[in-house]
mmCIF file of N, CA and C in Angstrom:
data_model
loop_
_atom_site.group_PDB
_atom_site.id
_atom_site.type_symbol
_atom_site.label_atom_id
_atom_site.label_comp_id
_atom_site.label_asym_id
_atom_site.label_seq_id
_atom_site.Cartn_x
_atom_site.Cartn_y
_atom_site.Cartn_z
ATOM 1 N N MET A 1 0.839 -1.195 0.000
ATOM 2 C CA MET A 1 0.000 0.000 0.000
ATOM 3 C C MET A 1 0.874 1.245 0.000
ATOM 4 N N LYS A 2 0.474 2.241 -0.789
ATOM 5 C CA LYS A 2 1.184 3.508 -0.802
ATOM 6 C C LYS A 2 1.061 4.171 0.556
ATOM 7 N N LYS A 3 2.114 4.807 1.002
ATOM 8 C CA LYS A 3 2.074 5.549 2.254
ATOM 9 C C LYS A 3 1.335 6.859 2.024
ATOM 10 N N LEU A 4 0.227 7.023 2.689
ATOM 11 C CA LEU A 4 -0.563 8.237 2.561
ATOM 12 C C LEU A 4 -0.569 8.942 3.907
ATOM 13 N N LYS A 5 0.195 10.011 4.001
ATOM 14 C CA LYS A 5 0.378 10.727 5.259
ATOM 15 C C LYS A 5 -0.919 11.281 5.830
ATOM 16 N N TYR A 6 -1.835 11.635 4.965
ATOM 17 C CA TYR A 6 -3.018 12.342 5.412
ATOM 18 C C TYR A 6 -4.138 11.412 5.886
ATOM 19 N N LEU A 7 -3.931 10.099 5.890
ATOM 20 C CA LEU A 7 -4.945 9.173 6.385
ATOM 21 C C LEU A 7 -4.714 8.895 7.868
ATOM 22 N N ASP A 8 -5.800 8.853 8.639
ATOM 23 C CA ASP A 8 -5.647 8.470 10.040
ATOM 24 C C ASP A 8 -5.610 6.947 10.137
ATOM 25 N N LYS A 9 -5.441 6.414 11.342
ATOM 26 C CA LYS A 9 -5.271 4.969 11.538
ATOM 27 C C LYS A 9 -6.461 4.186 10.977
ATOM 28 N N GLU A 10 -7.676 4.632 11.285
ATOM 29 C CA GLU A 10 -8.877 3.927 10.824
ATOM 30 C C GLU A 10 -8.968 3.929 9.297
ATOM 31 N N GLU A 11 -8.660 5.076 8.684
ATOM 32 C CA GLU A 11 -8.698 5.174 7.225
ATOM 33 C C GLU A 11 -7.650 4.257 6.587
ATOM 34 N N LYS A 12 -6.471 4.175 7.200
ATOM 35 C CA LYS A 12 -5.428 3.294 6.678
ATOM 36 C C LYS A 12 -5.873 1.834 6.752
ATOM 37 N N GLU A 13 -6.519 1.459 7.867
ATOM 38 C CA GLU A 13 -7.009 0.086 8.013
ATOM 39 C C GLU A 13 -8.060 -0.235 6.954
ATOM 40 N N LEU A 14 -8.962 0.719 6.698
ATOM 41 C CA LEU A 14 -9.974 0.517 5.663
ATOM 42 C C LEU A 14 -9.337 0.376 4.287
ATOM 43 N N ALA A 15 -8.365 1.228 3.991
ATOM 44 C CA ALA A 15 -7.692 1.174 2.695
ATOM 45 C C ALA A 15 -6.975 -0.164 2.518
ATOM 46 N N GLU A 16 -6.313 -0.636 3.581
ATOM 47 C CA GLU A 16 -5.615 -1.920 3.503
ATOM 48 C C GLU A 16 -6.598 -3.064 3.282
ATOM 49 N N SER A 17 -7.727 -3.055 3.993
ATOM 50 C CA SER A 17 -8.698 -4.141 3.835
ATOM 51 C C SER A 17 -9.306 -4.123 2.434
ATOM 52 N N LEU A 18 -9.487 -2.926 1.877
ATOM 53 C CA LEU A 18 -9.995 -2.820 0.507
ATOM 54 C C LEU A 18 -8.983 -3.371 -0.487
ATOM 55 N N GLU A 19 -7.718 -3.000 -0.310
ATOM 56 C CA GLU A 19 -6.669 -3.496 -1.201
ATOM 57 C C GLU A 19 -6.485 -5.013 -1.084
ATOM 58 N N ASN A 20 -6.750 -5.570 0.091
ATOM 59 C CA ASN A 20 -6.636 -7.017 0.299
ATOM 60 C C ASN A 20 -7.896 -7.764 -0.139
ATOM 61 N N GLU A 21 -8.814 -7.036 -0.770
ATOM 62 C CA GLU A 21 -10.058 -7.596 -1.302
ATOM 63 C C GLU A 21 -10.887 -8.306 -0.239
ATOM 64 N N GLU A 22 -10.959 -7.693 0.955
ATOM 65 C CA GLU A 22 -11.748 -8.251 2.045
ATOM 66 C C GLU A 22 -13.203 -7.800 1.986
ATOM 67 N N TRP A 23 -13.526 -6.935 1.045
ATOM 68 C CA TRP A 23 -14.881 -6.400 0.934
ATOM 69 C C TRP A 23 -15.648 -7.186 -0.128
ATOM 70 N N ILE A 24 -16.900 -7.479 0.148
ATOM 71 C CA ILE A 24 -17.752 -8.201 -0.796
ATOM 72 C C ILE A 24 -18.926 -7.301 -1.160
ATOM 73 N N SER A 25 -19.115 -7.094 -2.442
ATOM 74 C CA SER A 25 -20.192 -6.232 -2.915
ATOM 75 C C SER A 25 -21.538 -6.941 -2.782
ATOM 76 N N ASN A 26 -22.570 -6.174 -2.402
ATOM 77 C CA ASN A 26 -23.924 -6.719 -2.361
ATOM 78 C C ASN A 26 -24.792 -6.091 -3.454
ATOM 79 N N LEU A 27 -24.138 -5.489 -4.450
ATOM 80 C CA LEU A 27 -24.863 -4.880 -5.555
ATOM 81 C C LEU A 27 -25.337 -5.948 -6.536
ATOM 82 N N THR A 28 -26.486 -5.688 -7.124
ATOM 83 C CA THR A 28 -26.934 -6.560 -8.202
ATOM 84 C C THR A 28 -26.102 -6.234 -9.439
ATOM 85 N N LYS A 29 -26.143 -7.109 -10.432
ATOM 86 C CA LYS A 29 -25.388 -6.858 -11.667
ATOM 87 C C LYS A 29 -25.850 -5.570 -12.332
ATOM 88 N N LYS A 30 -27.157 -5.319 -12.282
ATOM 89 C CA LYS A 30 -27.710 -4.103 -12.888
ATOM 90 C C LYS A 30 -27.185 -2.857 -12.172
ATOM 91 N N GLU A 31 -27.195 -2.880 -10.840
ATOM 92 C CA GLU A 31 -26.683 -1.741 -10.069
ATOM 93 C C GLU A 31 -25.194 -1.529 -10.334
ATOM 94 N N LYS A 32 -24.460 -2.635 -10.372
ATOM 95 C CA LYS A 32 -23.015 -2.542 -10.617
ATOM 96 C C LYS A 32 -22.735 -1.910 -11.972
ATOM 97 N N ARG A 33 -23.459 -2.345 -13.012
ATOM 98 C CA ARG A 33 -23.278 -1.751 -14.350
ATOM 99 C C ARG A 33 -23.585 -0.261 -14.331
ATOM 100 N N LYS A 34 -24.654 0.122 -13.613
ATOM 101 C CA LYS A 34 -25.048 1.533 -13.543
ATOM 102 C C LYS A 34 -23.923 2.362 -12.916
ATOM 103 N N TYR A 35 -23.373 1.902 -11.789
ATOM 104 C CA TYR A 35 -22.313 2.653 -11.123
ATOM 105 C C TYR A 35 -21.010 2.646 -11.925
ATOM 106 N N GLU A 36 -20.730 1.552 -12.614
ATOM 107 C CA GLU A 36 -19.549 1.512 -13.482
ATOM 108 C C GLU A 36 -19.680 2.522 -14.612
ATOM 109 N N GLU A 37 -20.895 2.660 -15.140
ATOM 110 C CA GLU A 37 -21.130 3.644 -16.201
ATOM 111 C C GLU A 37 -20.942 5.061 -15.674
ATOM 112 N N TYR A 38 -21.487 5.342 -14.477
ATOM 113 C CA TYR A 38 -21.297 6.672 -13.875
ATOM 114 C C TYR A 38 -19.809 6.980 -13.697
ATOM 115 N N ALA A 39 -19.070 6.011 -13.160
ATOM 116 C CA ALA A 39 -17.637 6.214 -12.929
ATOM 117 C C ALA A 39 -16.911 6.443 -14.247
ATOM 118 N N SER A 40 -17.258 5.658 -15.244
ATOM 119 C CA SER A 40 -16.616 5.785 -16.547
ATOM 120 C C SER A 40 -16.840 7.167 -17.138
ATOM 121 N N LEU A 41 -18.076 7.646 -17.040
ATOM 122 C CA LEU A 41 -18.374 8.980 -17.577
ATOM 123 C C LEU A 41 -17.597 10.056 -16.834
ATOM 124 N N ASN A 42 -17.496 9.940 -15.527
ATOM 125 C CA ASN A 42 -16.761 10.933 -14.745
ATOM 126 C C ASN A 42 -15.275 10.919 -15.051
ATOM 127 N N LEU A 43 -14.712 9.750 -15.229
ATOM 128 C CA LEU A 43 -13.281 9.643 -15.456
ATOM 129 C C LEU A 43 -12.866 10.131 -16.833
ATOM 130 N N LYS A 44 -13.743 10.060 -17.794
ATOM 131 C CA LYS A 44 -13.391 10.420 -19.171
ATOM 132 C C LYS A 44 -13.604 11.897 -19.487
ATOM 133 N N LYS A 45 -14.292 12.616 -18.659
ATOM 134 C CA LYS A 45 -14.719 13.958 -19.012
ATOM 135 C C LYS A 45 -13.820 15.072 -18.469
ATOM 136 N N HIS A 46 -12.546 14.828 -18.311
ATOM 137 C CA HIS A 46 -11.654 15.871 -17.827
ATOM 138 C C HIS A 46 -11.343 16.845 -18.958
ATOM 139 N N LYS A 47 -11.410 18.104 -18.653
ATOM 140 C CA LYS A 47 -11.119 19.159 -19.626
ATOM 141 C C LYS A 47 -10.027 20.055 -19.070
ATOM 142 N N ARG A 48 -9.195 20.536 -19.935
ATOM 143 C CA ARG A 48 -8.128 21.457 -19.560
ATOM 144 C C ARG A 48 -8.652 22.885 -19.649
ATOM 145 N N ILE A 49 -8.310 23.695 -18.645
ATOM 146 C CA ILE A 49 -8.671 25.107 -18.678
ATOM 147 C C ILE A 49 -7.435 25.939 -18.362
ATOM 148 N N ASN A 50 -7.492 27.194 -18.721
ATOM 149 C CA ASN A 50 -6.450 28.154 -18.370
ATOM 150 C C ASN A 50 -7.095 29.248 -17.542
ATOM 151 N N ILE A 51 -6.444 29.619 -16.445
ATOM 152 C CA ILE A 51 -6.944 30.719 -15.631
ATOM 153 C C ILE A 51 -5.789 31.659 -15.317
ATOM 154 N N GLN A 52 -6.146 32.885 -15.054
ATOM 155 C CA GLN A 52 -5.144 33.864 -14.645
ATOM 156 C C GLN A 52 -5.381 34.193 -13.186
ATOM 157 N N MET A 53 -4.282 34.259 -12.428
ATOM 158 C CA MET A 53 -4.357 34.644 -11.024
ATOM 159 C C MET A 53 -3.070 35.343 -10.665
ATOM 160 N N THR A 54 -3.099 35.989 -9.537
ATOM 161 C CA THR A 54 -1.885 36.683 -9.109
ATOM 162 C C THR A 54 -0.814 35.660 -8.738
ATOM 163 N N GLU A 55 0.410 36.080 -8.860
ATOM 164 C CA GLU A 55 1.524 35.203 -8.499
ATOM 165 C C GLU A 55 1.447 34.827 -7.015
ATOM 166 N N ARG A 56 1.029 35.774 -6.215
ATOM 167 C CA ARG A 56 0.902 35.540 -4.767
ATOM 168 C C ARG A 56 -0.109 34.432 -4.490
ATOM 169 N N ASP A 57 -1.289 34.487 -5.146
ATOM 170 C CA ASP A 57 -2.294 33.440 -4.953
ATOM 171 C C ASP A 57 -1.779 32.082 -5.406
ATOM 172 N N LEU A 58 -1.093 32.049 -6.544
ATOM 173 C CA LEU A 58 -0.558 30.797 -7.051
ATOM 174 C C LEU A 58 0.464 30.218 -6.072
ATOM 175 N N MET A 59 1.330 31.057 -5.545
ATOM 176 C CA MET A 59 2.336 30.580 -4.595
ATOM 177 C C MET A 59 1.680 30.015 -3.334
ATOM 178 N N ARG A 60 0.623 30.673 -2.874
ATOM 179 C CA ARG A 60 -0.083 30.184 -1.677
ATOM 180 C C ARG A 60 -0.771 28.848 -1.952
ATOM 181 N N ILE A 61 -1.380 28.718 -3.124
ATOM 182 C CA ILE A 61 -2.027 27.453 -3.484
ATOM 183 C C ILE A 61 -0.987 26.345 -3.594
ATOM 184 N N GLN A 62 0.141 26.651 -4.201
ATOM 185 C CA GLN A 62 1.192 25.645 -4.326
ATOM 186 C C GLN A 62 1.710 25.211 -2.950
ATOM 187 N N ALA A 63 1.828 26.166 -2.031
ATOM 188 C CA ALA A 63 2.283 25.834 -0.673
ATOM 189 C C ALA A 63 1.260 24.956 0.043
ATOM 190 N N LYS A 64 -0.033 25.279 -0.104
ATOM 191 C CA LYS A 64 -1.092 24.457 0.504
ATOM 192 C C LYS A 64 -1.083 23.050 -0.091
ATOM 193 N N ALA A 65 -0.857 22.956 -1.389
ATOM 194 C CA ALA A 65 -0.830 21.649 -2.049
ATOM 195 C C ALA A 65 0.323 20.803 -1.519
ATOM 196 N N VAL A 66 1.474 21.438 -1.279
ATOM 197 C CA VAL A 66 2.609 20.715 -0.709
ATOM 198 C C VAL A 66 2.240 20.186 0.671
ATOM 199 N N GLU A 67 1.566 21.009 1.482
ATOM 200 C CA GLU A 67 1.114 20.571 2.809
ATOM 201 C C GLU A 67 0.197 19.353 2.712
ATOM 202 N N GLU A 68 -0.675 19.337 1.698
ATOM 203 C CA GLU A 68 -1.628 18.241 1.516
ATOM 204 C C GLU A 68 -1.006 17.039 0.809
ATOM 205 N N GLY A 69 0.146 17.244 0.195
ATOM 206 C CA GLY A 69 0.819 16.162 -0.511
ATOM 207 C C GLY A 69 0.193 15.833 -1.861
ATOM 208 N N ILE A 70 -0.368 16.865 -2.512
ATOM 209 C CA ILE A 70 -0.995 16.664 -3.815
ATOM 210 C C ILE A 70 -0.519 17.742 -4.782
ATOM 211 N N PRO A 71 -0.626 17.518 -6.098
ATOM 212 C CA PRO A 71 -0.276 18.568 -7.055
ATOM 213 C C PRO A 71 -1.217 19.771 -6.912
ATOM 214 N N TYR A 72 -0.690 20.957 -7.164
ATOM 215 C CA TYR A 72 -1.515 22.149 -6.975
ATOM 216 C C TYR A 72 -2.698 22.178 -7.926
ATOM 217 N N GLN A 73 -2.549 21.597 -9.129
ATOM 218 C CA GLN A 73 -3.677 21.549 -10.063
ATOM 219 C C GLN A 73 -4.815 20.705 -9.484
ATOM 220 N N SER A 74 -4.462 19.621 -8.792
ATOM 221 C CA SER A 74 -5.472 18.771 -8.154
ATOM 222 C C SER A 74 -6.182 19.522 -7.037
ATOM 223 N N LEU A 75 -5.443 20.318 -6.291
ATOM 224 C CA LEU A 75 -6.049 21.114 -5.228
ATOM 225 C C LEU A 75 -7.059 22.099 -5.811
ATOM 226 N N ILE A 76 -6.684 22.771 -6.875
ATOM 227 C CA ILE A 76 -7.596 23.717 -7.523
ATOM 228 C C ILE A 76 -8.836 22.984 -8.031
ATOM 229 N N SER A 77 -8.647 21.833 -8.646
ATOM 230 C CA SER A 77 -9.763 21.043 -9.151
ATOM 231 C C SER A 77 -10.696 20.617 -8.019
ATOM 232 N N ARG A 78 -10.119 20.190 -6.894
ATOM 233 C CA ARG A 78 -10.942 19.787 -5.746
ATOM 234 C C ARG A 78 -11.738 20.955 -5.192
ATOM 235 N N LEU A 79 -11.123 22.129 -5.140
ATOM 236 C CA LEU A 79 -11.836 23.314 -4.655
ATOM 237 C C LEU A 79 -13.023 23.638 -5.558
ATOM 238 N N ILE A 80 -12.813 23.573 -6.853
ATOM 239 C CA ILE A 80 -13.898 23.840 -7.802
ATOM 240 C C ILE A 80 -14.998 22.802 -7.637
ATOM 241 N N HIS A 81 -14.620 21.542 -7.496
ATOM 242 C CA HIS A 81 -15.608 20.475 -7.329
ATOM 243 C C HIS A 81 -16.422 20.689 -6.045
ATOM 244 N N LYS A 82 -15.752 21.016 -4.948
ATOM 245 C CA LYS A 82 -16.462 21.244 -3.688
ATOM 246 C C LYS A 82 -17.406 22.440 -3.800
ATOM 247 N N TYR A 83 -16.985 23.471 -4.501
ATOM 248 C CA TYR A 83 -17.863 24.624 -4.712
ATOM 249 C C TYR A 83 -19.095 24.205 -5.506
ATOM 250 N N ASN A 84 -18.905 23.434 -6.578
ATOM 251 C CA ASN A 84 -20.024 22.980 -7.402
ATOM 252 C C ASN A 84 -20.978 22.081 -6.633
ATOM 253 N N GLU A 85 -20.461 21.336 -5.666
ATOM 254 C CA GLU A 85 -21.293 20.441 -4.861
ATOM 255 C C GLU A 85 -21.953 21.178 -3.694
ATOM 256 N N GLY A 86 -21.680 22.477 -3.546
ATOM 257 C CA GLY A 86 -22.282 23.255 -2.467
ATOM 258 C C GLY A 86 -21.630 23.030 -1.122
ATOM 259 N N LYS A 87 -20.414 22.489 -1.107
ATOM 260 C CA LYS A 87 -19.732 22.205 0.146
ATOM 261 C C LYS A 87 -18.906 23.394 0.641
ATOM 262 N N ILE A 88 -18.588 24.319 -0.251
ATOM 263 C CA ILE A 88 -17.937 25.571 0.140
ATOM 264 C C ILE A 88 -18.663 26.704 -0.559
ATOM 265 N N PHE A 89 -18.638 27.874 0.050
ATOM 266 C CA PHE A 89 -19.387 29.025 -0.455
ATOM 267 C C PHE A 89 -18.480 30.234 -0.586
ATOM 268 N N ILE A 90 -18.812 31.082 -1.518
ATOM 269 C CA ILE A 90 -18.107 32.344 -1.694
ATOM 270 C C ILE A 90 -19.097 33.454 -1.367
ATOM 271 N N LYS A 91 -18.696 34.328 -0.469
ATOM 272 C CA LYS A 91 -19.582 35.422 -0.053
ATOM 273 C C LYS A 91 -19.273 36.672 -0.827
#
């Protein structure tokens, strides 16, 4: 298993049990196909965008991404996704 610094003990145990295939699905074949289709559509629909921001903002985002252990582009993408899901708000 990859070492993931940001997981707590319980999350690491869950990840290990998942990787060891200790989980058994109770989905019907129809449900499984439906969720596989949803996942497939989400994974294929990545689009590249260009944005302009101040150098200061970019440096701060890059520093936060280093703290989280992820690429800064992924951090920006996650922020946009959370905003779209209504999990963060801009006043």
